[in-house]
Amino acid sequence: MSALPVLLAGTVGVGTQNHQAEMWAPALAAAGLAATVVWLPTGSEQAAIDRGRSLADDLGLALQVSETPDTPAAGAIVCLRGEARRAFAEYAVAQQVPVLLDKPTLDSTTELEAFAAAAGTLPVLPGHHLLSHPGFTRVLTAVRGAEIGLLRAVHADMVTGGGESQADELRNLGVHLIDAMRMLTGPATVRLQAHGGADGGPRTFLGKTDRGVVLSHHISRACAGASLPRQLRLHLRVIGTHGFVDADLTKPALEVRTVDGTTAVPYAGGSAVRHLQMFASIIRGAARPASASDFVTLSRALDGMAESAATGTAVSVTW
Amino acid sequence: MSDQPLGIGIIGVGGIADSHLAALRTSTDARLIAVCDVVVERAQRVAEREGCAAYGSVAELLAAPGVDAVICCTPNLTHEELGHQVLAAGKHLLMEKPLAMSPAGARSVAEDAADRGLTLMVGHSHRFSAQSLAIREVIDSGAIGTPRFVRVAMNGGWIWPGWQHWVLNPELSGGHSFHNGVHLTDLAAWWLGEQADSVFASGQHATSEALQIFDYLVIGLGFPSGASAICEISRGDNPRGAAYAEITVVGTSGVVSRDWDAEGVLAWLDHGLAQWGPDGIAPATFDRELDSFVAAAQGRAAVEPPVAFAVHAVDVAAASEESLATGETVRIGAAA
């Protein structure tokens, strides 16, 4: 099967992070995808253009800076924000190009409403690659198949080490766990109390769905500013009426012990490759994600959590 | 300070008393003098085995020669009244947790002990477990920076007796927040080094819809510094024989985790996977707790946990039960 051509739209990242270059592009080939062009919207800042040119050079492709892309593609991986993201949605709808949208909830709910209005029913896969982690998908299968009985509780923690601290780690990091939780619970209303400082750093919540499923999570970044960011903890525990599952999502990995210390060597492919494989299925029409309006629902839930943390009172959110 | 072993009396010889009795057998700083129980035959059986006196009333035990201190192992509802009775007799007191079933009751006993100059310690035994102490050492070393999140999960299946048992009656136990929840919330406060100011709890009647306590209970805590904690305790898990323990403390520069398999002895048996506790780990918890109590009573060390934290644990438990009833977050005041 030949590789599916995809457009790499934008190189916007969090701080110096560049998902387009560092995460998506290196995983394309393993997922059966091939980049056709690196595209940036007219008016992009020089730093973005420099990043785009560097990525294009690495891939041996042209960098295109224009109002809209003029290179055909079967899909687009979009690392844009705000109005540029919304405008791209109009182009994607016109061309009927499915989109993988990196970090959707770093836009505000208002911006996402505008994006969803522009995207309509276009297939848009969020870049929440945790959802494609083989450990998570196995757990999801177990929950949906009642292998542990009916779902009673979900507890999840994510601690990232290093990297750049962000204004709102809930919308940056925490959304991965929230999205995973709602995959497990299905549509739900959750009564919850969240915690977290006004600096937007560590976030914790405890809640209960209208079906009585107890949920909690914690996300934070330790040692912000250190180089070589990596997951210090990514742990999911799911309790059912007839059993429970404990999943360490920093694995599958080997453990190598030497006199200098212990290191982990992941195997079986990363979640980014698997997420791109899912995107390839969407491009082929073999799978279909929720519409972009789903991001609005998710974003409103995150807004509710932020409100709870800020006010110190319990709130109800729907996802 | 005394170089004589501290004479100990035990009130109530069911359940947890066995762990205290085992610790007393190995202690050189304390000596069991007498036991009492509302079922005097039960007290007599223990006394015969342990080589001490047996009584059918608290008054008789408190009047027994050589009793310097008392370990109270009775149902939660009795703690406040018995605490005052023991202190009024001039005895140091190791009260099983919780200190009392209400914040006012806890403060009343604490003030009584302070007024009389007697040692009051509450059996938050988890502070003395090897894993808890090791986590405390990691935090104190600075290896993970400033701690800002604690997750404690201590889950298992049904271990309590039938419907008749007092723990299942919230009027006698105070509910799961008081009975077991205090262990976990105390650990969180200890490791974070501060007292919670907000409590939100969720629970389930996992084993039976008819339960009046939440056998599955999760307590979320917020702290003045912005730190937070999730404390999860279950006696309603399935399979019933499973025992799952997980502790995670997240700091500004790292994480310390006690994962479910941390003790390192796993067994695959006909009925599935089992974790076998390495020898000696569990009993040593109560040995250390007893040593700490004796040292405090003899003026050689401070009380652990400080009484203010034991009172705070009751504040948190009361707030947790209120949150369970209302679905709202409950704010609590400063330290006792």
XYZ file of C-alpha atoms in Angstrom, chain B residues 112 151 173 183 231 248 311 323:
8
model
C -7.978 17.433 78.723
C -2.088 10.066 46.036
C -18.007 4.190 63.613
C -5.102 7.056 58.108
C -6.977 9.545 49.354
C 2.653 8.716 44.876
C -7.465 16.571 65.796
C -19.291 16.267 51.658
